[in-house]
Short mmCIF file of C-alpha atoms in Angstrom, two decimals:
data_model
loop_
_atom_site.label_atom_id
_atom_site.label_comp_id
_atom_site.label_asym_id
_atom_site.label_seq_id
_atom_site.Cartn_x
_atom_site.Cartn_y
_atom_site.Cartn_z
CA MET A 1 0.00 0.00 0.00
CA SER A 2 1.19 3.51 -0.82
CA THR A 3 1.55 6.15 1.85
CA GLY A 4 -1.57 8.28 2.25
CA ALA A 5 -2.22 11.89 3.11
CA ASN A 6 -1.55 11.37 6.81
CA GLY A 7 1.74 9.59 6.16
CA CYS A 8 0.34 6.14 6.80
CA GLU A 9 -0.12 3.46 4.21
CA TYR A 10 -3.65 2.80 5.51
CA SER A 11 -4.87 6.33 4.76
CA GLU A 12 -6.63 5.59 1.46
CA VAL A 13 -8.00 2.30 2.67
CA LEU A 14 -9.30 4.16 5.71
CA ARG A 15 -11.36 6.45 3.51
CA GLU A 16 -12.76 3.50 1.54
CA TYR A 17 -13.75 1.87 4.82
CA ALA A 18 -15.40 5.09 6.05
CA LEU A 19 -17.38 5.27 2.80
CA GLY A 20 -18.57 1.65 3.05
CA GLU A 21 -16.53 0.25 0.18
CA LEU A 22 -14.74 -2.53 2.08
CA SER A 23 -15.82 -5.95 3.23
CA ARG A 24 -16.32 -6.80 6.88
CA SER A 25 -13.09 -8.75 7.11
CA ALA A 26 -11.11 -5.85 5.65
CA GLY A 27 -12.90 -3.55 8.05
CA GLU A 28 -11.80 -5.65 11.01
CA GLU A 29 -8.20 -5.25 9.88
CA ILE A 30 -8.68 -1.47 9.71
CA GLU A 31 -10.23 -1.42 13.18
CA SER A 32 -7.23 -3.24 14.52
CA HIS A 33 -4.90 -0.74 12.84
CA LEU A 34 -6.82 2.25 14.22
CA ALA A 35 -6.12 1.01 17.72
CA THR A 36 -2.38 1.30 17.07
CA CYS A 37 -2.01 4.29 14.66
CA GLU A 38 -2.66 7.78 16.03
CA ALA A 39 -2.54 9.48 12.60
CA CYS A 40 -5.15 7.17 11.17
CA SER A 41 -7.22 7.42 14.32
CA ASP A 42 -7.28 11.25 14.02
CA GLU A 43 -8.13 11.05 10.33
CA TRP A 44 -10.84 8.53 11.10
CA SER A 45 -12.42 10.88 13.63
CA THR A 46 -12.34 13.78 11.18
CA LEU A 47 -13.86 11.66 8.43
CA GLN A 48 -16.64 10.48 10.72
CA PHE A 49 -17.39 14.03 11.78
CA THR A 50 -17.50 15.26 8.19
CA LEU A 51 -19.75 12.47 7.07
CA ALA A 52 -22.02 12.91 10.07
CA ALA A 53 -22.26 16.63 9.38
CA LEU A 54 -23.13 15.99 5.77
CA ARG A 55 -25.72 13.42 6.68
CA SER A 56 -27.22 15.76 9.25
CA ASP A 57 -28.74 17.55 6.31
CA GLY A 58 -31.19 14.74 5.72
CA ASP A 59 -33.52 14.12 2.82
CA HIS A 60 -36.33 16.55 2.23
CA GLU A 61 -39.88 15.52 1.61
CA ILE A 62 -40.93 15.74 -1.97
CA PRO A 63 -43.35 18.71 -2.24
CA GLN A 64 -45.59 16.93 -4.75
CA ARG A 65 -46.00 13.23 -5.36
CA ILE A 66 -45.17 11.99 -8.83
CA ALA A 67 -47.94 9.75 -9.97
CA PHE A 68 -48.19 7.81 -13.18
CA VAL A 69 -51.91 7.32 -13.30
CA SER A 70 -52.79 5.09 -16.23
CA ASP A 71 -52.31 7.59 -18.99
CA LYS A 72 -53.63 6.19 -22.23
CA VAL A 73 -51.04 8.16 -24.15
CA LEU A 74 -48.25 6.46 -22.26
CA ALA A 75 -49.77 3.10 -21.48
CA PRO A 76 -49.53 0.51 -24.14
CA SER A 77 -52.79 -0.56 -25.71
CA GLY A 78 -54.63 -3.62 -24.54
CA PHE A 79 -53.52 -5.47 -27.63
CA ARG A 80 -49.93 -4.45 -27.01
CA ARG A 81 -50.09 -5.64 -23.40
CA PHE A 82 -51.64 -8.92 -24.49
CA PHE A 83 -49.12 -9.34 -27.28
CA ASP A 84 -46.18 -8.61 -24.95
CA ALA A 85 -47.56 -10.93 -22.29
CA VAL A 86 -47.93 -13.78 -24.77
CA TRP A 87 -44.92 -13.15 -26.96
CA ASN A 88 -42.54 -12.88 -24.02
CA SER A 89 -43.85 -16.04 -22.35
CA GLY A 90 -42.90 -19.38 -23.84
CA PRO A 91 -45.63 -21.44 -22.14
CA LYS A 92 -48.32 -18.92 -23.07
CA LEU A 93 -47.16 -18.84 -26.66
CA ALA A 94 -47.17 -22.63 -26.86
CA PHE A 95 -50.65 -22.76 -25.35
CA LEU A 96 -51.93 -20.16 -27.79
CA SER A 97 -50.44 -22.03 -30.75
CA ALA A 98 -51.99 -25.29 -29.61
CA SER A 99 -55.36 -23.56 -29.11
CA ILE A 100 -55.26 -22.09 -32.60
CA LEU A 101 -54.38 -25.47 -34.07
CA ALA A 102 -57.14 -27.21 -32.13
CA GLY A 103 -59.65 -24.59 -33.20
CA ALA A 104 -58.64 -25.01 -36.83
CA ILE A 105 -59.08 -28.77 -36.60
CA VAL A 106 -62.53 -28.44 -34.98
CA PHE A 107 -63.64 -25.84 -37.51
CA SER A 108 -62.43 -27.97 -40.36
CA SER A 109 -64.24 -31.05 -39.12
CA MET A 110 -67.50 -29.16 -38.58
CA HIS A 111 -67.47 -27.62 -42.02
CA ARG A 112 -66.14 -30.61 -43.95
CA ALA A 113 -67.74 -31.12 -47.38
CA PRO A 114 -69.68 -34.40 -47.72
CA ILE A 115 -67.79 -37.18 -49.40
CA MET A 116 -69.24 -38.01 -52.86
CA LEU A 117 -69.59 -41.79 -53.26
CA GLN A 118 -68.70 -43.42 -56.56
CA PRO A 119 -71.82 -44.57 -58.54
CA ALA A 120 -72.47 -48.29 -58.29
CA LEU A 121 -71.08 -50.30 -61.14
CA VAL A 122 -74.04 -52.70 -61.01
CA GLN A 123 -77.37 -51.26 -61.95
CA THR A 124 -80.16 -52.58 -59.85
CA ALA A 125 -83.57 -52.97 -61.43
CA SER A 126 -86.69 -52.34 -59.52
CA VAL A 127 -88.86 -55.52 -59.38
CA SER A 128 -92.16 -56.39 -57.67
CA ARG A 129 -92.55 -59.10 -55.11
CA ALA A 130 -94.80 -61.22 -57.39
CA ASP A 131 -92.30 -61.08 -60.21
CA LEU A 132 -89.62 -62.00 -57.83
CA GLU A 133 -91.54 -65.03 -56.57
CA THR A 134 -92.34 -66.12 -60.13
CA ALA A 135 -88.74 -65.82 -61.04
CA VAL A 136 -87.76 -67.83 -58.04
CA ARG A 137 -90.26 -70.56 -58.86
CA GLN A 138 -89.09 -70.75 -62.43
CA ALA A 139 -85.56 -70.93 -61.29
CA VAL A 140 -86.41 -73.75 -58.90
CA VAL A 141 -88.20 -75.66 -61.61
CA LYS A 142 -85.36 -75.28 -63.95
CA VAL A 143 -82.91 -76.46 -61.36
CA ARG A 144 -85.07 -79.51 -60.61
CA GLU A 145 -85.32 -80.38 -64.26
CA GLU A 146 -81.65 -80.21 -64.66
CA ASP A 147 -81.19 -82.31 -61.58
CA ALA A 148 -83.57 -84.92 -62.91
CA LYS A 149 -81.83 -84.98 -66.20
CA ASN A 150 -78.51 -85.37 -64.58
CA THR A 151 -79.85 -88.09 -62.35
CA LYS A 152 -81.22 -90.02 -65.32
CA LEU A 153 -78.00 -89.78 -67.11
CA LEU A 154 -76.19 -90.94 -64.07
CA LEU A 155 -78.51 -93.88 -63.61
CA ALA A 156 -78.21 -94.79 -67.23
CA ALA A 157 -74.55 -94.70 -66.90
CA VAL A 158 -74.69 -96.84 -63.78
CA GLU A 159 -77.06 -99.28 -65.38
CA LYS A 160 -74.93 -99.51 -68.41
CA LYS A 161 -71.95 -100.20 -66.36
CA TYR A 162 -73.88 -102.69 -64.27
CA GLY A 163 -75.21 -104.32 -67.34
CA GLU A 164 -71.82 -104.61 -68.79
CA LYS A 165 -70.55 -106.09 -65.62
CA GLN A 166 -73.43 -108.45 -65.52
CA ARG A 167 -72.89 -109.54 -69.07
CA ALA A 168 -69.28 -109.91 -68.37
CA LEU A 169 -70.09 -112.03 -65.43
CA LEU A 170 -72.54 -114.14 -67.39
CA LEU A 171 -69.96 -114.61 -70.06
CA SER A 172 -67.53 -115.62 -67.52
CA VAL A 173 -69.94 -118.05 -65.99
CA ASP A 174 -70.81 -119.41 -69.35
CA GLU A 175 -67.24 -119.92 -70.16
CA ASN A 176 -66.63 -121.60 -66.93
CA PHE A 177 -69.63 -123.81 -67.49
CA GLN A 178 -68.40 -124.77 -70.87
CA VAL A 179 -65.06 -125.55 -69.43
CA MET A 180 -66.69 -127.66 -66.78
CA GLN A 181 -68.75 -129.38 -69.38
CA LYS A 182 -65.72 -130.22 -71.37
CA ARG A 183 -63.98 -131.51 -68.37
CA LEU A 184 -66.93 -133.51 -67.38
CA SER A 185 -67.24 -135.10 -70.80
CA SER A 186 -63.57 -135.80 -70.69
CA TYR A 187 -63.86 -137.45 -67.33
CA THR A 188 -66.88 -139.37 -68.58
CA MET A 189 -65.04 -140.65 -71.61
CA LEU A 190 -62.13 -141.63 -69.51
CA ALA A 191 -64.36 -143.35 -67.09
CA SER A 192 -66.16 -145.36 -69.80
CA SER A 193 -62.87 -146.16 -71.43
CA ASP A 194 -61.53 -147.57 -68.19
CA ALA A 195 -64.67 -149.52 -67.62
CA SER A 196 -64.54 -151.09 -70.99
CA ARG A 197 -60.98 -152.05 -70.48
CA SER A 198 -61.54 -153.63 -67.22
CA GLY A 199 -64.61 -155.52 -68.51
CA GLY A 200 -62.90 -156.89 -71.44
CA GLN A 201 -60.18 -158.53 -69.50
CA MET B 1 -33.24 -4.71 2.02
CA ILE B 2 -32.78 -7.92 0.11
CA PHE B 3 -36.53 -8.52 0.18
CA ARG B 4 -37.19 -5.10 -1.27
CA ALA B 5 -34.63 -5.65 -4.04
CA VAL B 6 -36.50 -8.76 -5.03
CA GLU B 7 -39.76 -6.86 -5.09
CA ASP B 8 -38.30 -4.16 -7.32
CA THR B 9 -37.20 -6.87 -9.72
CA ASP B 10 -40.71 -8.23 -9.81
CA LEU B 11 -42.19 -4.76 -10.35
CA ILE B 12 -39.78 -4.09 -13.20
CA ALA B 13 -40.79 -7.33 -14.89
CA ARG B 14 -44.45 -6.32 -14.60
CA VAL B 15 -43.74 -2.85 -15.94
CA LYS B 16 -42.06 -4.40 -18.97
CA ARG B 17 -45.32 -6.22 -19.64
CA GLY B 18 -47.17 -2.90 -19.59
CA ASP B 19 -48.38 -2.79 -16.00
CA VAL B 20 -48.69 0.93 -15.29
CA GLN B 21 -49.73 0.38 -11.68
CA ALA B 22 -46.52 -1.52 -11.06
CA PHE B 23 -44.62 1.45 -12.37
CA ASN B 24 -46.59 3.75 -10.10
CA LEU B 25 -45.46 1.66 -7.16
CA LEU B 26 -41.88 1.80 -8.41
CA VAL B 27 -42.15 5.58 -8.67
CA SER B 28 -43.47 5.86 -5.12
CA ARG B 29 -40.41 3.98 -3.87
CA TRP B 30 -37.82 6.02 -5.72
CA GLU B 31 -39.30 9.48 -6.15
CA LYS B 32 -37.98 10.87 -2.87
CA ARG B 33 -34.43 9.74 -3.55
CA ILE B 34 -34.49 11.06 -7.11
CA TYR B 35 -36.01 14.33 -5.97
CA ASN B 36 -33.42 14.87 -3.22
CA TYR B 37 -30.57 13.99 -5.56
CA LEU B 38 -31.78 16.50 -8.12
CA PHE B 39 -32.57 19.06 -5.45
CA ARG B 40 -29.05 18.90 -4.08
CA LEU B 41 -27.69 19.40 -7.58
CA THR B 42 -30.01 22.18 -8.66
CA ALA B 43 -30.71 23.78 -5.27
CA ASN B 44 -34.16 24.57 -6.64
CA SER B 45 -37.29 22.73 -5.56
CA GLU B 46 -39.32 23.42 -8.70
CA ASP B 47 -36.52 22.41 -11.03
CA ALA B 48 -35.95 19.26 -9.01
CA LEU B 49 -39.63 18.37 -9.21
CA ASP B 50 -39.85 18.97 -12.96
CA LEU B 51 -36.70 16.98 -13.55
CA SER B 52 -37.99 14.16 -11.39
CA GLN B 53 -41.13 13.95 -13.49
CA ASP B 54 -39.01 13.86 -16.66
CA VAL B 55 -36.78 11.20 -15.17
CA PHE B 56 -39.65 8.82 -14.46
CA LEU B 57 -41.26 9.51 -17.80
CA LYS B 58 -38.05 8.55 -19.58
CA ALA B 59 -37.62 5.57 -17.30
CA TYR B 60 -41.08 4.29 -18.23
CA GLN B 61 -40.46 4.81 -21.93
CA ASN B 62 -37.08 3.03 -21.87
CA ILE B 63 -37.46 0.40 -19.20
CA ARG B 64 -37.64 -2.38 -21.81
CA LYS B 65 -34.02 -1.58 -22.64
CA LEU B 66 -32.99 -2.43 -19.08
CA ASP B 67 -31.59 -5.95 -19.41
CA ASP B 68 -30.55 -6.48 -15.79
CA PRO B 69 -33.18 -5.38 -13.22
CA GLU B 70 -30.47 -5.46 -10.54
CA ARG B 71 -28.96 -2.41 -12.21
CA PHE B 72 -32.18 -0.42 -11.95
CA PRO B 73 -30.97 2.06 -9.27
CA ALA B 74 -27.83 3.01 -11.17
CA TRP B 75 -29.80 3.05 -14.43
CA LEU B 76 -32.43 5.36 -12.96
CA PHE B 77 -29.88 7.74 -11.47
CA ARG B 78 -28.02 7.83 -14.75
CA ILE B 79 -31.20 9.14 -16.35
CA ALA B 80 -31.49 11.69 -13.54
CA HIS B 81 -27.86 12.74 -14.01
CA ASN B 82 -28.41 13.24 -17.74
CA GLU B 83 -31.56 15.25 -17.13
CA ALA B 84 -29.72 17.49 -14.67
CA GLN B 85 -26.88 18.01 -17.12
CA SER B 86 -29.39 18.93 -19.83
CA LEU B 87 -30.89 21.53 -17.53
CA PHE B 88 -27.49 22.96 -16.69
CA ARG B 89 -26.60 23.24 -20.37
CA LYS B 90 -29.85 25.10 -21.04
CA LYS B 91 -29.44 27.44 -18.08
CA ARG B 92 -25.68 27.91 -18.23
CA PRO B 93 -25.64 31.61 -19.19
CA GLU B 94 -28.11 32.42 -16.43
CA VAL B 95 -27.49 30.09 -13.57
CA ASP B 96 -25.00 30.82 -10.88
CA LEU B 97 -24.78 27.56 -9.06
CA ASN B 98 -23.78 29.39 -5.92
CA GLU B 99 -26.80 31.64 -6.08
CA ASP B 100 -29.61 30.93 -3.68
CA LEU B 101 -32.56 30.23 -5.95
CA GLY B 102 -35.47 29.24 -3.76
CA LEU B 103 -33.26 27.25 -1.47
CA HIS B 104 -35.28 24.99 0.75
CA MET B 105 -34.67 26.38 4.21
CA GLU B 106 -36.20 23.56 6.22
CA PRO B 107 -33.36 21.69 7.90
CA SER B 108 -33.34 18.16 9.20
CA HIS B 109 -35.43 17.97 12.33
CA THR B 110 -32.68 16.31 14.34
CA PHE B 111 -29.90 18.93 13.85
CA SER B 112 -29.57 22.69 14.16
CA LEU B 113 -30.35 25.11 11.38
CA ASP B 114 -26.78 26.45 11.54
CA LEU B 115 -25.21 23.09 10.79
CA SER B 116 -27.61 22.46 7.94
CA LEU B 117 -26.84 25.81 6.39
CA ALA B 118 -23.13 25.23 6.90
CA VAL B 119 -23.34 21.92 5.10
CA THR B 120 -25.27 23.48 2.23
CA ALA B 121 -22.79 26.31 1.95
CA ALA B 122 -19.86 23.90 2.05
CA LEU B 123 -21.36 21.76 -0.67
CA ASP B 124 -21.98 24.80 -2.80
CA ARG B 125 -18.31 25.64 -2.68
CA LEU B 126 -17.43 22.42 -4.41
CA SER B 127 -17.23 22.12 -8.16
CA PRO B 128 -20.40 20.67 -9.76
CA ASP B 129 -18.62 17.35 -10.43
CA GLN B 130 -17.31 17.10 -6.88
CA LYS B 131 -20.66 18.04 -5.41
CA GLU B 132 -22.47 15.46 -7.50
CA ALA B 133 -19.93 12.80 -6.52
CA VAL B 134 -20.46 13.56 -2.82
CA VAL B 135 -24.24 13.51 -3.22
CA LEU B 136 -24.16 10.13 -4.92
CA LYS B 137 -21.70 8.67 -2.43
CA VAL B 138 -22.73 10.13 0.92
CA TYR B 139 -26.46 10.79 0.43
CA GLN B 140 -27.43 8.08 -2.01
CA GLY B 141 -24.99 5.39 -0.84
CA PHE B 142 -23.80 4.18 -4.22
CA LYS B 143 -20.61 2.19 -4.62
CA PHE B 144 -17.77 3.63 -6.71
CA GLU B 145 -18.53 1.10 -9.46
CA GLU B 146 -22.15 2.23 -9.66
CA MET B 147 -21.15 5.87 -9.63
CA SER B 148 -18.81 5.19 -12.52
CA GLU B 149 -21.80 3.87 -14.49
CA ILE B 150 -24.03 6.79 -13.53
CA LEU B 151 -21.46 9.47 -14.33
CA SER B 152 -19.95 7.67 -17.33
CA CYS B 153 -16.40 8.07 -16.10
CA PRO B 154 -13.69 5.77 -14.72
CA VAL B 155 -13.74 4.59 -11.13
CA SER B 156 -10.44 6.32 -10.49
CA THR B 157 -11.97 9.64 -11.56
CA VAL B 158 -14.94 9.06 -9.27
CA LYS B 159 -12.64 8.28 -6.32
CA SER B 160 -10.55 11.34 -7.01
CA ARG B 161 -13.62 13.60 -7.01
CA VAL B 162 -14.98 12.12 -3.80
CA TYR B 163 -11.71 12.21 -1.88
CA THR B 164 -10.91 15.76 -3.00
CA ALA B 165 -14.41 16.89 -2.06
CA LEU B 166 -14.17 15.23 1.35
CA ASP B 167 -10.86 16.97 2.01
CA LEU B 168 -12.43 20.32 1.16
CA LEU B 169 -15.54 19.61 3.19
CA LYS B 170 -13.46 18.43 6.10
CA THR B 171 -11.73 21.79 6.11
CA GLU B 172 -14.94 23.78 5.66
CA LEU B 173 -16.94 21.99 8.31
CA SER B 174 -14.31 21.62 10.98
CA SER B 175 -12.58 24.99 10.70
CA PRO B 176 -12.73 27.35 13.67
CA LYS B 177 -14.23 29.99 11.33
CA GLN B 178 -17.27 27.77 10.78
CA ALA B 179 -17.55 27.09 14.47
CA ARG B 180 -17.68 30.83 15.15
CA LYS B 181 -20.40 31.27 12.51
CA GLY B 182 -22.54 28.62 14.15
CA SER B 183 -22.43 30.17 17.57
CA SER B 184 -23.29 33.71 16.45
#
């Protein structure tokens, strides 16, 4: 520290302490120094007196209050206040954006144009119940006729096949009978031949 | 004190959103200090009152430019300092800063009239810069850093003005001549 006006190195620091510029710890160091340095102690007393004298001339009351009553010229408009309140607030801005989006979606859904369906590819004719029943009966008859026809053909086919089998069987039997007959005649001839041989001896 | 600083911060935030009533409350808290600061500079009650009104008007119009609400006191007094300087520039050919122009004679209720007048006279003998530095330091309680911002000059310059002024005031207020004046 440099030497101050009173010849002591604490002189300038003393003034800073008197004017409230120093921390409490620094102030404690100054207090300790004041107890040992007469020059600083005298300067401290003079400083305190000067400051006390100055402060004796205290603040004066203001003769007329200054009031900023809501002056429309000065105050921002309601829109400006709303805009500032929303624009400067992130949550409010997000909420407002979401509200606008939700409102747009609701408005769009309520005023949606009706969907135009594609015309049917199949043209439907308008028929009466009687016609319908007649048509059904005719259709049933036709189906039955076809069924009968098919059945007859099937039976004929079965019969033909049966007949063929039967004929085949009869042929087979006949052939077997003929074979048996031939065998029997053979056996008979053999038997008569043997008998004649044995009788002639 | 800390609680009030927090409240001022809240009021400033509301004023920025356009709350005029919040600004009115802010004015009610600071008007006396601003008025006394300007009164000590101008030594004229009417001028101090007009300047105070201008100060708060400009503060309201420019408060959105205040980025750090903690700096509000220094910011407000800077406006007051500029307004006072503007007045001095306008009145320079006419105003004698040592002239008694409607000086408020009512002293502090706890000390004698003589001491109050002595203090006023001693302050008037300082240069305008020294006087303003003393007012900001002793009466308004600003730190040297804040005063540097208010007066737009280096901290060293601010310290020099304050210490020189205190030396002069020390002499003025503690001289035997002053003591004789007080007793007469």
